[in-house]
Amino acid sequence: MATPLYSSKLSGSKFKNWIKAGLGVLYTKQGIEPFVYDEIEQFQQKCLSDICNNNGLVAGTTCSSCCTENVIVCPTNRICNVGRGKCKFHRNSATQYLLAGCPNKICHNFKKEIQNAHRFCGPSYKNTDASQWCSNAWEVAKCFMPPDGYKDVTDAAETDFNGINSVIINYKAFQAKVQDDLSKKSNIFEQGREVGKAVRHSPQLEVEDTDLQQYFTDLQNLLSDPAYLSANKAAQNAKTKLQQLQNDTLIIGKDDIRDVLDDVAKAVQDKIRTEIDVHRIEAEKKV
Ligand SMILES: [Zn+2]
Ligand SMILES: [Zn+2]
């Protein structure tokens, strides 16, 4: 049974706007999932074939025995909480490994490729499991997402819009498939990111009518980029759904409302978890 407060919230038009904006973000994410996955999978395969060619390895050589702490040197900014304390990320066994390198001559080279492919040269190694770089392209994609909150996601479906959208912004080679200038601060994917942020951070779970229209415009612009997305099926399906949301011809069910609330709840939980981690590290340093 819904409480009276909940019913009054549901009937409020600004809350309905917020649900519509949240659904718009979810549909946009679904619209770019295949685009991002395919591009990263191609990058993963190209890295592997280049590494084999350049190092005289048999084509198809892979490695699954190096973990992230083996591949990342100590200290690495934002991972090793150096300063006064001892690094908590690298254990002793990792130091041994660094002297010898990857036994298959793959992983340290893969790390270099990822580093060079990142727009800001700052891959999010905290998110990723390097032992899966050869077998799961999404672990490579996670290097191009924000630094926190994606450790446990294993595929595109489990990843939120902000994570997937960030891969387009941070993986430089996406520029070949995007007409808008990705180095520009206000490019269409940056604008999309702002929409996602506004929805997640709305304390009253409310959106004004004029803001909602702007959000729809921004998300539709993102899905309409003429270099690739404007002819991509998933992107255009998402665009159709956005138009239906905007015209009020899409029926919003309870499941849709739950999806939006779950998405925001997860983002908030990740943020709290990150803050707890930061406080814990700070507390440990003081001991
Ligand atoms: Zn370290
Ligand atoms: Zn290796």
PDB file of C-alpha atoms and ligand atoms in Angstrom:
ATOM      1  CA  MET A   1       0.000   0.000   0.000  1.00  0.00           C
ATOM      2  CA  ALA A   2       1.352   3.383  -0.960  1.00  0.00           C
ATOM      3  CA  THR A   3       1.537   5.922   1.824  1.00  0.00           C
ATOM      4  CA  PRO A   4      -0.345   9.204   1.262  1.00  0.00           C
ATOM      5  CA  LEU A   5       3.004  11.014   1.020  1.00  0.00           C
ATOM      6  CA  TYR A   6       4.130   8.716  -1.761  1.00  0.00           C
ATOM      7  CA  SER A   7       0.875   9.257  -3.695  1.00  0.00           C
ATOM      8  CA  SER A   8       1.140  13.003  -3.409  1.00  0.00           C
ATOM      9  CA  LYS A   9       4.742  12.771  -4.647  1.00  0.00           C
ATOM     10  CA  LEU A  10       3.658  10.699  -7.647  1.00  0.00           C
ATOM     11  CA  SER A  11       0.944  13.144  -8.621  1.00  0.00           C
ATOM     12  CA  GLY A  12       3.323  16.111  -8.486  1.00  0.00           C
ATOM     13  CA  SER A  13       4.273  17.173 -11.981  1.00  0.00           C
ATOM     14  CA  LYS A  14       7.848  18.094 -11.067  1.00  0.00           C
ATOM     15  CA  PHE A  15       8.396  14.590  -9.723  1.00  0.00           C
ATOM     16  CA  LYS A  16       6.917  13.178 -12.940  1.00  0.00           C
ATOM     17  CA  ASN A  17       9.367  15.382 -14.813  1.00  0.00           C
ATOM     18  CA  TRP A  18      12.194  13.934 -12.744  1.00  0.00           C
ATOM     19  CA  ILE A  19      11.088  10.370 -13.551  1.00  0.00           C
ATOM     20  CA  LYS A  20      10.913  11.295 -17.246  1.00  0.00           C
ATOM     21  CA  ALA A  21      14.404  12.803 -17.127  1.00  0.00           C
ATOM     22  CA  GLY A  22      15.711   9.698 -15.343  1.00  0.00           C
ATOM     23  CA  LEU A  23      14.100   7.431 -17.935  1.00  0.00           C
ATOM     24  CA  GLY A  24      15.558   9.618 -20.679  1.00  0.00           C
ATOM     25  CA  VAL A  25      19.018   9.050 -19.208  1.00  0.00           C
ATOM     26  CA  LEU A  26      18.427   5.275 -18.981  1.00  0.00           C
ATOM     27  CA  TYR A  27      17.210   5.066 -22.584  1.00  0.00           C
ATOM     28  CA  THR A  28      20.171   7.136 -23.775  1.00  0.00           C
ATOM     29  CA  LYS A  29      22.515   4.760 -21.982  1.00  0.00           C
ATOM     30  CA  GLN A  30      20.890   1.787 -23.730  1.00  0.00           C
ATOM     31  CA  GLY A  31      21.193   3.685 -27.001  1.00  0.00           C
ATOM     32  CA  ILE A  32      24.983   4.023 -26.744  1.00  0.00           C
ATOM     33  CA  GLU A  33      25.817   0.639 -25.166  1.00  0.00           C
ATOM     34  CA  PRO A  34      26.547  -1.291 -28.421  1.00  0.00           C
ATOM     35  CA  PHE A  35      28.461   1.706 -29.860  1.00  0.00           C
ATOM     36  CA  VAL A  36      30.781   1.826 -26.863  1.00  0.00           C
ATOM     37  CA  TYR A  37      31.143  -1.933 -26.471  1.00  0.00           C
ATOM     38  CA  ASP A  38      32.036  -2.507 -30.148  1.00  0.00           C
ATOM     39  CA  GLU A  39      34.616   0.262 -30.194  1.00  0.00           C
ATOM     40  CA  ILE A  40      36.328  -0.940 -27.011  1.00  0.00           C
ATOM     41  CA  GLU A  41      36.301  -4.551 -28.189  1.00  0.00           C
ATOM     42  CA  GLN A  42      38.067  -3.442 -31.388  1.00  0.00           C
ATOM     43  CA  PHE A  43      40.613  -1.528 -29.289  1.00  0.00           C
ATOM     44  CA  GLN A  44      41.199  -4.628 -27.114  1.00  0.00           C
ATOM     45  CA  GLN A  45      41.741  -6.847 -30.169  1.00  0.00           C
ATOM     46  CA  LYS A  46      44.035  -4.286 -31.823  1.00  0.00           C
ATOM     47  CA  CYS A  47      46.131  -3.985 -28.661  1.00  0.00           C
ATOM     48  CA  LEU A  48      46.549  -7.760 -28.514  1.00  0.00           C
ATOM     49  CA  SER A  49      47.500  -8.151 -32.166  1.00  0.00           C
ATOM     50  CA  ASP A  50      49.920  -5.163 -32.038  1.00  0.00           C
ATOM     51  CA  ILE A  51      51.569  -6.481 -28.878  1.00  0.00           C
ATOM     52  CA  CYS A  52      52.028  -9.927 -30.468  1.00  0.00           C
ATOM     53  CA  ASN A  53      53.427  -8.431 -33.678  1.00  0.00           C
ATOM     54  CA  ASN A  54      55.804  -6.039 -31.924  1.00  0.00           C
ATOM     55  CA  ASN A  55      57.182  -8.611 -29.515  1.00  0.00           C
ATOM     56  CA  GLY A  56      57.511 -11.606 -31.775  1.00  0.00           C
ATOM     57  CA  LEU A  57      54.756 -13.498 -29.945  1.00  0.00           C
ATOM     58  CA  VAL A  58      52.589 -16.173 -31.522  1.00  0.00           C
ATOM     59  CA  ALA A  59      49.333 -14.587 -32.729  1.00  0.00           C
ATOM     60  CA  GLY A  60      46.579 -15.169 -30.180  1.00  0.00           C
ATOM     61  CA  THR A  61      48.911 -15.141 -27.146  1.00  0.00           C
ATOM     62  CA  THR A  62      47.058 -13.885 -24.074  1.00  0.00           C
ATOM     63  CA  CYS A  63      47.724 -13.617 -20.333  1.00  0.00           C
ATOM     64  CA  SER A  64      45.421 -13.970 -17.363  1.00  0.00           C
ATOM     65  CA  SER A  65      47.997 -14.283 -14.605  1.00  0.00           C
ATOM     66  CA  CYS A  66      48.875 -10.624 -13.947  1.00  0.00           C
ATOM     67  CA  CYS A  67      46.591  -8.692 -11.621  1.00  0.00           C
ATOM     68  CA  THR A  68      46.214  -4.914 -11.560  1.00  0.00           C
ATOM     69  CA  GLU A  69      48.709  -4.396  -8.723  1.00  0.00           C
ATOM     70  CA  ASN A  70      51.309  -6.274 -10.795  1.00  0.00           C
ATOM     71  CA  VAL A  71      50.807  -4.060 -13.824  1.00  0.00           C
ATOM     72  CA  ILE A  72      50.642  -0.670 -12.082  1.00  0.00           C
ATOM     73  CA  VAL A  73      53.964   0.660 -10.788  1.00  0.00           C
ATOM     74  CA  CYS A  74      54.203   1.895  -7.222  1.00  0.00           C
ATOM     75  CA  PRO A  75      53.626   4.715  -6.532  1.00  0.00           C
ATOM     76  CA  THR A  76      50.895   5.600  -9.022  1.00  0.00           C
ATOM     77  CA  ASN A  77      48.926   8.764  -8.385  1.00  0.00           C
ATOM     78  CA  ARG A  78      45.423   8.279  -6.904  1.00  0.00           C
ATOM     79  CA  ILE A  79      45.979   4.537  -6.321  1.00  0.00           C
ATOM     80  CA  CYS A  80      48.853   4.236  -3.909  1.00  0.00           C
ATOM     81  CA  ASN A  81      48.100   6.282  -0.831  1.00  0.00           C
ATOM     82  CA  VAL A  82      51.759   7.113  -0.418  1.00  0.00           C
ATOM     83  CA  GLY A  83      52.743  10.285   1.403  1.00  0.00           C
ATOM     84  CA  ARG A  84      53.668   9.307   4.948  1.00  0.00           C
ATOM     85  CA  GLY A  85      52.089   5.869   5.087  1.00  0.00           C
ATOM     86  CA  LYS A  86      53.002   2.670   3.333  1.00  0.00           C
ATOM     87  CA  CYS A  87      51.190   1.893   0.065  1.00  0.00           C
ATOM     88  CA  LYS A  88      48.052  -0.149   0.802  1.00  0.00           C
ATOM     89  CA  PHE A  89      47.463  -1.161  -2.813  1.00  0.00           C
ATOM     90  CA  HIS A  90      50.726  -2.951  -3.514  1.00  0.00           C
ATOM     91  CA  ARG A  91      51.680  -5.985  -1.459  1.00  0.00           C
ATOM     92  CA  ASN A  92      55.207  -7.422  -1.241  1.00  0.00           C
ATOM     93  CA  SER A  93      54.631 -10.057  -3.922  1.00  0.00           C
ATOM     94  CA  ALA A  94      53.902  -7.272  -6.397  1.00  0.00           C
ATOM     95  CA  THR A  95      57.389  -5.773  -5.971  1.00  0.00           C
ATOM     96  CA  GLN A  96      58.937  -9.098  -6.916  1.00  0.00           C
ATOM     97  CA  TYR A  97      56.785  -9.212  -9.982  1.00  0.00           C
ATOM     98  CA  LEU A  98      57.683  -5.722 -11.154  1.00  0.00           C
ATOM     99  CA  LEU A  99      61.286  -6.791 -11.532  1.00  0.00           C
ATOM    100  CA  ALA A 100      60.329  -9.712 -13.769  1.00  0.00           C
ATOM    101  CA  GLY A 101      57.332  -8.264 -15.664  1.00  0.00           C
ATOM    102  CA  CYS A 102      54.502 -10.180 -17.335  1.00  0.00           C
ATOM    103  CA  PRO A 103      55.570 -13.782 -18.006  1.00  0.00           C
ATOM    104  CA  ASN A 104      53.720 -13.656 -21.329  1.00  0.00           C
ATOM    105  CA  LYS A 105      55.061 -10.197 -22.347  1.00  0.00           C
ATOM    106  CA  ILE A 106      51.485  -8.934 -22.687  1.00  0.00           C
ATOM    107  CA  CYS A 107      50.195  -7.063 -19.664  1.00  0.00           C
ATOM    108  CA  HIS A 108      52.729  -4.258 -19.146  1.00  0.00           C
ATOM    109  CA  ASN A 109      52.469  -3.509 -22.877  1.00  0.00           C
ATOM    110  CA  PHE A 110      48.665  -3.534 -22.660  1.00  0.00           C
ATOM    111  CA  LYS A 111      48.882  -1.027 -19.822  1.00  0.00           C
ATOM    112  CA  LYS A 112      50.998   1.284 -22.015  1.00  0.00           C
ATOM    113  CA  GLU A 113      48.419   1.075 -24.824  1.00  0.00           C
ATOM    114  CA  ILE A 114      45.596   1.968 -22.424  1.00  0.00           C
ATOM    115  CA  GLN A 115      47.625   4.834 -20.981  1.00  0.00           C
ATOM    116  CA  ASN A 116      48.326   6.260 -24.463  1.00  0.00           C
ATOM    117  CA  ALA A 117      44.698   5.872 -25.564  1.00  0.00           C
ATOM    118  CA  HIS A 118      43.355   7.893 -22.622  1.00  0.00           C
ATOM    119  CA  ARG A 119      42.550  11.519 -23.395  1.00  0.00           C
ATOM    120  CA  PHE A 120      43.864  12.744 -20.052  1.00  0.00           C
ATOM    121  CA  CYS A 121      46.512  10.025 -19.627  1.00  0.00           C
ATOM    122  CA  GLY A 122      44.826   9.030 -16.360  1.00  0.00           C
ATOM    123  CA  PRO A 123      43.140   5.632 -16.706  1.00  0.00           C
ATOM    124  CA  SER A 124      41.065   4.476 -13.734  1.00  0.00           C
ATOM    125  CA  TYR A 125      43.083   1.423 -12.751  1.00  0.00           C
ATOM    126  CA  LYS A 126      41.283   1.188  -9.418  1.00  0.00           C
ATOM    127  CA  ASN A 127      38.150   0.049 -11.276  1.00  0.00           C
ATOM    128  CA  THR A 128      39.644  -2.633 -13.385  1.00  0.00           C
ATOM    129  CA  ASP A 129      40.861  -6.221 -13.112  1.00  0.00           C
ATOM    130  CA  ALA A 130      43.937  -6.407 -15.347  1.00  0.00           C
ATOM    131  CA  SER A 131      43.915 -10.213 -15.296  1.00  0.00           C
ATOM    132  CA  GLN A 132      40.794  -9.987 -17.498  1.00  0.00           C
ATOM    133  CA  TRP A 133      42.050  -7.438 -20.051  1.00  0.00           C
ATOM    134  CA  CYS A 134      42.622 -10.174 -22.629  1.00  0.00           C
ATOM    135  CA  SER A 135      39.302 -11.949 -22.016  1.00  0.00           C
ATOM    136  CA  ASN A 136      36.712  -9.262 -21.179  1.00  0.00           C
ATOM    137  CA  ALA A 137      36.708  -6.031 -23.184  1.00  0.00           C
ATOM    138  CA  TRP A 138      34.580  -4.369 -20.493  1.00  0.00           C
ATOM    139  CA  GLU A 139      37.484  -4.545 -18.031  1.00  0.00           C
ATOM    140  CA  VAL A 140      39.397  -2.448 -20.578  1.00  0.00           C
ATOM    141  CA  ALA A 141      36.415  -0.074 -20.917  1.00  0.00           C
ATOM    142  CA  LYS A 142      36.397   0.459 -17.144  1.00  0.00           C
ATOM    143  CA  CYS A 143      39.852   2.100 -17.391  1.00  0.00           C
ATOM    144  CA  PHE A 144      38.092   4.959 -19.236  1.00  0.00           C
ATOM    145  CA  MET A 145      35.328   5.447 -16.643  1.00  0.00           C
ATOM    146  CA  PRO A 146      35.375   7.707 -13.564  1.00  0.00           C
ATOM    147  CA  PRO A 147      37.809   6.427 -10.916  1.00  0.00           C
ATOM    148  CA  ASP A 148      35.231   5.149  -8.422  1.00  0.00           C
ATOM    149  CA  GLY A 149      32.075   3.086  -8.441  1.00  0.00           C
ATOM    150  CA  TYR A 150      32.692   0.597 -11.259  1.00  0.00           C
ATOM    151  CA  LYS A 151      34.855  -2.053  -9.618  1.00  0.00           C
ATOM    152  CA  ASP A 152      32.052  -4.618  -9.478  1.00  0.00           C
ATOM    153  CA  VAL A 153      30.355  -4.084 -12.861  1.00  0.00           C
ATOM    154  CA  THR A 154      31.150  -6.788 -15.409  1.00  0.00           C
ATOM    155  CA  ASP A 155      29.310  -5.623 -18.542  1.00  0.00           C
ATOM    156  CA  ALA A 156      27.625  -2.675 -20.234  1.00  0.00           C
ATOM    157  CA  ALA A 157      24.164  -3.532 -18.887  1.00  0.00           C
ATOM    158  CA  GLU A 158      25.386  -3.224 -15.271  1.00  0.00           C
ATOM    159  CA  THR A 159      27.148   0.086 -15.955  1.00  0.00           C
ATOM    160  CA  ASP A 160      25.314   3.386 -15.520  1.00  0.00           C
ATOM    161  CA  PHE A 161      25.055   6.151 -18.117  1.00  0.00           C
ATOM    162  CA  ASN A 162      27.830   8.218 -16.575  1.00  0.00           C
ATOM    163  CA  GLY A 163      30.267   5.301 -16.798  1.00  0.00           C
ATOM    164  CA  ILE A 164      29.463   4.408 -20.409  1.00  0.00           C
ATOM    165  CA  ASN A 165      29.325   8.025 -21.559  1.00  0.00           C
ATOM    166  CA  SER A 166      32.716   8.698 -19.932  1.00  0.00           C
ATOM    167  CA  VAL A 167      34.316   6.022 -22.118  1.00  0.00           C
ATOM    168  CA  ILE A 168      33.397   8.102 -25.187  1.00  0.00           C
ATOM    169  CA  ILE A 169      34.853  11.243 -23.614  1.00  0.00           C
ATOM    170  CA  ASN A 170      38.059   9.613 -22.299  1.00  0.00           C
ATOM    171  CA  TYR A 171      38.963   7.101 -25.022  1.00  0.00           C
ATOM    172  CA  LYS A 172      40.586   9.380 -27.612  1.00  0.00           C
ATOM    173  CA  ALA A 173      39.931   7.183 -30.665  1.00  0.00           C
ATOM    174  CA  PHE A 174      36.168   7.742 -30.334  1.00  0.00           C
ATOM    175  CA  GLN A 175      36.803  11.012 -32.144  1.00  0.00           C
ATOM    176  CA  ALA A 176      36.949   9.015 -35.418  1.00  0.00           C
ATOM    177  CA  LYS A 177      33.279   8.077 -34.960  1.00  0.00           C
ATOM    178  CA  VAL A 178      31.981  11.376 -33.594  1.00  0.00           C
ATOM    179  CA  GLN A 179      31.517  14.596 -35.573  1.00  0.00           C
ATOM    180  CA  ASP A 180      31.367  16.905 -32.552  1.00  0.00           C
ATOM    181  CA  ASP A 181      34.774  17.929 -31.182  1.00  0.00           C
ATOM    182  CA  LEU A 182      35.400  15.726 -28.130  1.00  0.00           C
ATOM    183  CA  SER A 183      38.245  17.920 -26.906  1.00  0.00           C
ATOM    184  CA  LYS A 184      35.772  20.801 -26.520  1.00  0.00           C
ATOM    185  CA  LYS A 185      34.524  21.347 -22.964  1.00  0.00           C
ATOM    186  CA  SER A 186      30.881  21.641 -24.028  1.00  0.00           C
ATOM    187  CA  ASN A 187      30.672  18.750 -26.493  1.00  0.00           C
ATOM    188  CA  ILE A 188      27.422  16.760 -26.770  1.00  0.00           C
ATOM    189  CA  PHE A 189      28.672  13.974 -24.481  1.00  0.00           C
ATOM    190  CA  GLU A 190      29.747  16.472 -21.811  1.00  0.00           C
ATOM    191  CA  GLN A 191      26.269  18.011 -22.051  1.00  0.00           C
ATOM    192  CA  GLY A 192      24.764  14.541 -21.679  1.00  0.00           C
ATOM    193  CA  ARG A 193      26.907  13.982 -18.607  1.00  0.00           C
ATOM    194  CA  GLU A 194      25.528  17.197 -17.081  1.00  0.00           C
ATOM    195  CA  VAL A 195      21.970  15.909 -17.593  1.00  0.00           C
ATOM    196  CA  GLY A 196      22.804  12.655 -15.814  1.00  0.00           C
ATOM    197  CA  LYS A 197      24.405  14.598 -12.973  1.00  0.00           C
ATOM    198  CA  ALA A 198      21.419  16.936 -12.597  1.00  0.00           C
ATOM    199  CA  VAL A 199      19.053  13.953 -12.292  1.00  0.00           C
ATOM    200  CA  ARG A 200      21.229  12.094  -9.797  1.00  0.00           C
ATOM    201  CA  HIS A 201      21.856  15.146  -7.648  1.00  0.00           C
ATOM    202  CA  SER A 202      18.329  16.548  -7.528  1.00  0.00           C
ATOM    203  CA  PRO A 203      17.690  16.558  -3.740  1.00  0.00           C
ATOM    204  CA  GLN A 204      13.894  16.891  -4.034  1.00  0.00           C
ATOM    205  CA  LEU A 205      13.637  14.434  -6.958  1.00  0.00           C
ATOM    206  CA  GLU A 206      12.064  17.242  -8.949  1.00  0.00           C
ATOM    207  CA  VAL A 207      12.715  18.821 -12.361  1.00  0.00           C
ATOM    208  CA  GLU A 208      11.215  22.060 -13.715  1.00  0.00           C
ATOM    209  CA  ASP A 209       9.352  21.952 -17.061  1.00  0.00           C
ATOM    210  CA  THR A 210      11.859  24.152 -18.872  1.00  0.00           C
ATOM    211  CA  ASP A 211      14.826  22.113 -17.576  1.00  0.00           C
ATOM    212  CA  LEU A 212      13.145  18.888 -18.698  1.00  0.00           C
ATOM    213  CA  GLN A 213      12.802  20.195 -22.255  1.00  0.00           C
ATOM    214  CA  GLN A 214      16.487  21.181 -22.244  1.00  0.00           C
ATOM    215  CA  TYR A 215      17.472  17.703 -20.998  1.00  0.00           C
ATOM    216  CA  PHE A 216      15.512  16.051 -23.817  1.00  0.00           C
ATOM    217  CA  THR A 217      17.185  18.344 -26.335  1.00  0.00           C
ATOM    218  CA  ASP A 218      20.657  17.560 -24.970  1.00  0.00           C
ATOM    219  CA  LEU A 219      20.101  13.789 -24.926  1.00  0.00           C
ATOM    220  CA  GLN A 220      18.613  13.825 -28.420  1.00  0.00           C
ATOM    221  CA  ASN A 221      21.579  15.837 -29.708  1.00  0.00           C
ATOM    222  CA  LEU A 222      23.904  13.222 -28.259  1.00  0.00           C
ATOM    223  CA  LEU A 223      22.017  10.403 -30.008  1.00  0.00           C
ATOM    224  CA  SER A 224      21.915  12.330 -33.298  1.00  0.00           C
ATOM    225  CA  ASP A 225      25.627  12.801 -33.943  1.00  0.00           C
ATOM    226  CA  PRO A 226      25.877  12.403 -37.734  1.00  0.00           C
ATOM    227  CA  ALA A 227      29.219  10.581 -37.864  1.00  0.00           C
ATOM    228  CA  TYR A 228      27.816   7.280 -36.604  1.00  0.00           C
ATOM    229  CA  LEU A 229      25.011   7.382 -34.032  1.00  0.00           C
ATOM    230  CA  SER A 230      22.418   8.987 -36.329  1.00  0.00           C
ATOM    231  CA  ALA A 231      22.419   5.774 -38.402  1.00  0.00           C
ATOM    232  CA  ASN A 232      22.797   3.359 -35.500  1.00  0.00           C
ATOM    233  CA  LYS A 233      19.747   1.255 -34.645  1.00  0.00           C
ATOM    234  CA  ALA A 234      20.102   1.224 -30.850  1.00  0.00           C
ATOM    235  CA  ALA A 235      20.704   4.990 -30.759  1.00  0.00           C
ATOM    236  CA  GLN A 236      17.691   5.679 -32.940  1.00  0.00           C
ATOM    237  CA  ASN A 237      15.440   3.377 -30.882  1.00  0.00           C
ATOM    238  CA  ALA A 238      16.481   5.356 -27.829  1.00  0.00           C
ATOM    239  CA  LYS A 239      15.739   8.598 -29.631  1.00  0.00           C
ATOM    240  CA  THR A 240      12.243   7.404 -30.522  1.00  0.00           C
ATOM    241  CA  LYS A 241      11.594   6.570 -26.860  1.00  0.00           C
ATOM    242  CA  LEU A 242      12.825  10.030 -25.837  1.00  0.00           C
ATOM    243  CA  GLN A 243      10.397  11.604 -28.297  1.00  0.00           C
ATOM    244  CA  GLN A 244       7.549   9.501 -26.890  1.00  0.00           C
ATOM    245  CA  LEU A 245       8.487  10.546 -23.359  1.00  0.00           C
ATOM    246  CA  GLN A 246       8.554  14.157 -24.434  1.00  0.00           C
ATOM    247  CA  ASN A 247       5.165  13.905 -26.184  1.00  0.00           C
ATOM    248  CA  ASP A 248       3.614  11.961 -23.287  1.00  0.00           C
ATOM    249  CA  THR A 249       2.799   9.032 -25.555  1.00  0.00           C
ATOM    250  CA  LEU A 250       4.946   6.571 -23.624  1.00  0.00           C
ATOM    251  CA  ILE A 251       3.170   4.772 -20.782  1.00  0.00           C
ATOM    252  CA  ILE A 252       5.324   4.928 -17.660  1.00  0.00           C
ATOM    253  CA  GLY A 253       4.815   1.847 -15.522  1.00  0.00           C
ATOM    254  CA  LYS A 254       5.782   1.101 -11.921  1.00  0.00           C
ATOM    255  CA  ASP A 255       8.807  -0.835 -13.187  1.00  0.00           C
ATOM    256  CA  ASP A 256      10.092   2.235 -15.007  1.00  0.00           C
ATOM    257  CA  ILE A 257       9.810   4.326 -11.840  1.00  0.00           C
ATOM    258  CA  ARG A 258      11.611   1.618  -9.889  1.00  0.00           C
ATOM    259  CA  ASP A 259      14.403   1.491 -12.494  1.00  0.00           C
ATOM    260  CA  VAL A 260      15.035   5.234 -12.187  1.00  0.00           C
ATOM    261  CA  LEU A 261      14.985   5.129  -8.378  1.00  0.00           C
ATOM    262  CA  ASP A 262      17.308   2.086  -8.334  1.00  0.00           C
ATOM    263  CA  ASP A 263      19.742   3.784 -10.694  1.00  0.00           C
ATOM    264  CA  VAL A 264      19.935   6.908  -8.543  1.00  0.00           C
ATOM    265  CA  ALA A 265      20.082   4.876  -5.313  1.00  0.00           C
ATOM    266  CA  LYS A 266      23.036   2.897  -6.659  1.00  0.00           C
ATOM    267  CA  ALA A 267      24.911   6.062  -7.659  1.00  0.00           C
ATOM    268  CA  VAL A 268      24.336   7.540  -4.199  1.00  0.00           C
ATOM    269  CA  GLN A 269      25.480   4.317  -2.493  1.00  0.00           C
ATOM    270  CA  ASP A 270      28.669   4.266  -4.570  1.00  0.00           C
ATOM    271  CA  LYS A 271      29.353   7.858  -3.583  1.00  0.00           C
ATOM    272  CA  ILE A 272      28.849   7.089   0.109  1.00  0.00           C
ATOM    273  CA  ARG A 273      31.045   3.988  -0.180  1.00  0.00           C
ATOM    274  CA  THR A 274      33.818   6.049  -1.798  1.00  0.00           C
ATOM    275  CA  GLU A 275      33.590   8.662   0.957  1.00  0.00           C
ATOM    276  CA  ILE A 276      33.786   5.949   3.625  1.00  0.00           C
ATOM    277  CA  ASP A 277      36.909   4.544   1.921  1.00  0.00           C
ATOM    278  CA  VAL A 278      38.537   7.987   1.859  1.00  0.00           C
ATOM    279  CA  HIS A 279      37.796   8.522   5.561  1.00  0.00           C
ATOM    280  CA  ARG A 280      39.112   5.061   6.413  1.00  0.00           C
ATOM    281  CA  ILE A 281      42.390   5.683   4.581  1.00  0.00           C
ATOM    282  CA  GLU A 282      42.736   9.066   6.285  1.00  0.00           C
ATOM    283  CA  ALA A 283      42.068   7.445   9.675  1.00  0.00           C
ATOM    284  CA  GLU A 284      44.638   4.696   9.026  1.00  0.00           C
ATOM    285  CA  LYS A 285      47.249   7.312   8.087  1.00  0.00           C
ATOM    286  CA  LYS A 286      46.775   9.022  11.451  1.00  0.00           C
ATOM    287  CA  VAL A 287      47.428   5.805  13.438  1.00  0.00           C
TER     288      VAL A 287
HETATM  289 ZN    ZN B   1      51.602   1.297  -4.578  1.00  0.00          ZN
HETATM  290 ZN    ZN B   2      50.538 -10.870 -17.882  1.00  0.00          ZN
END
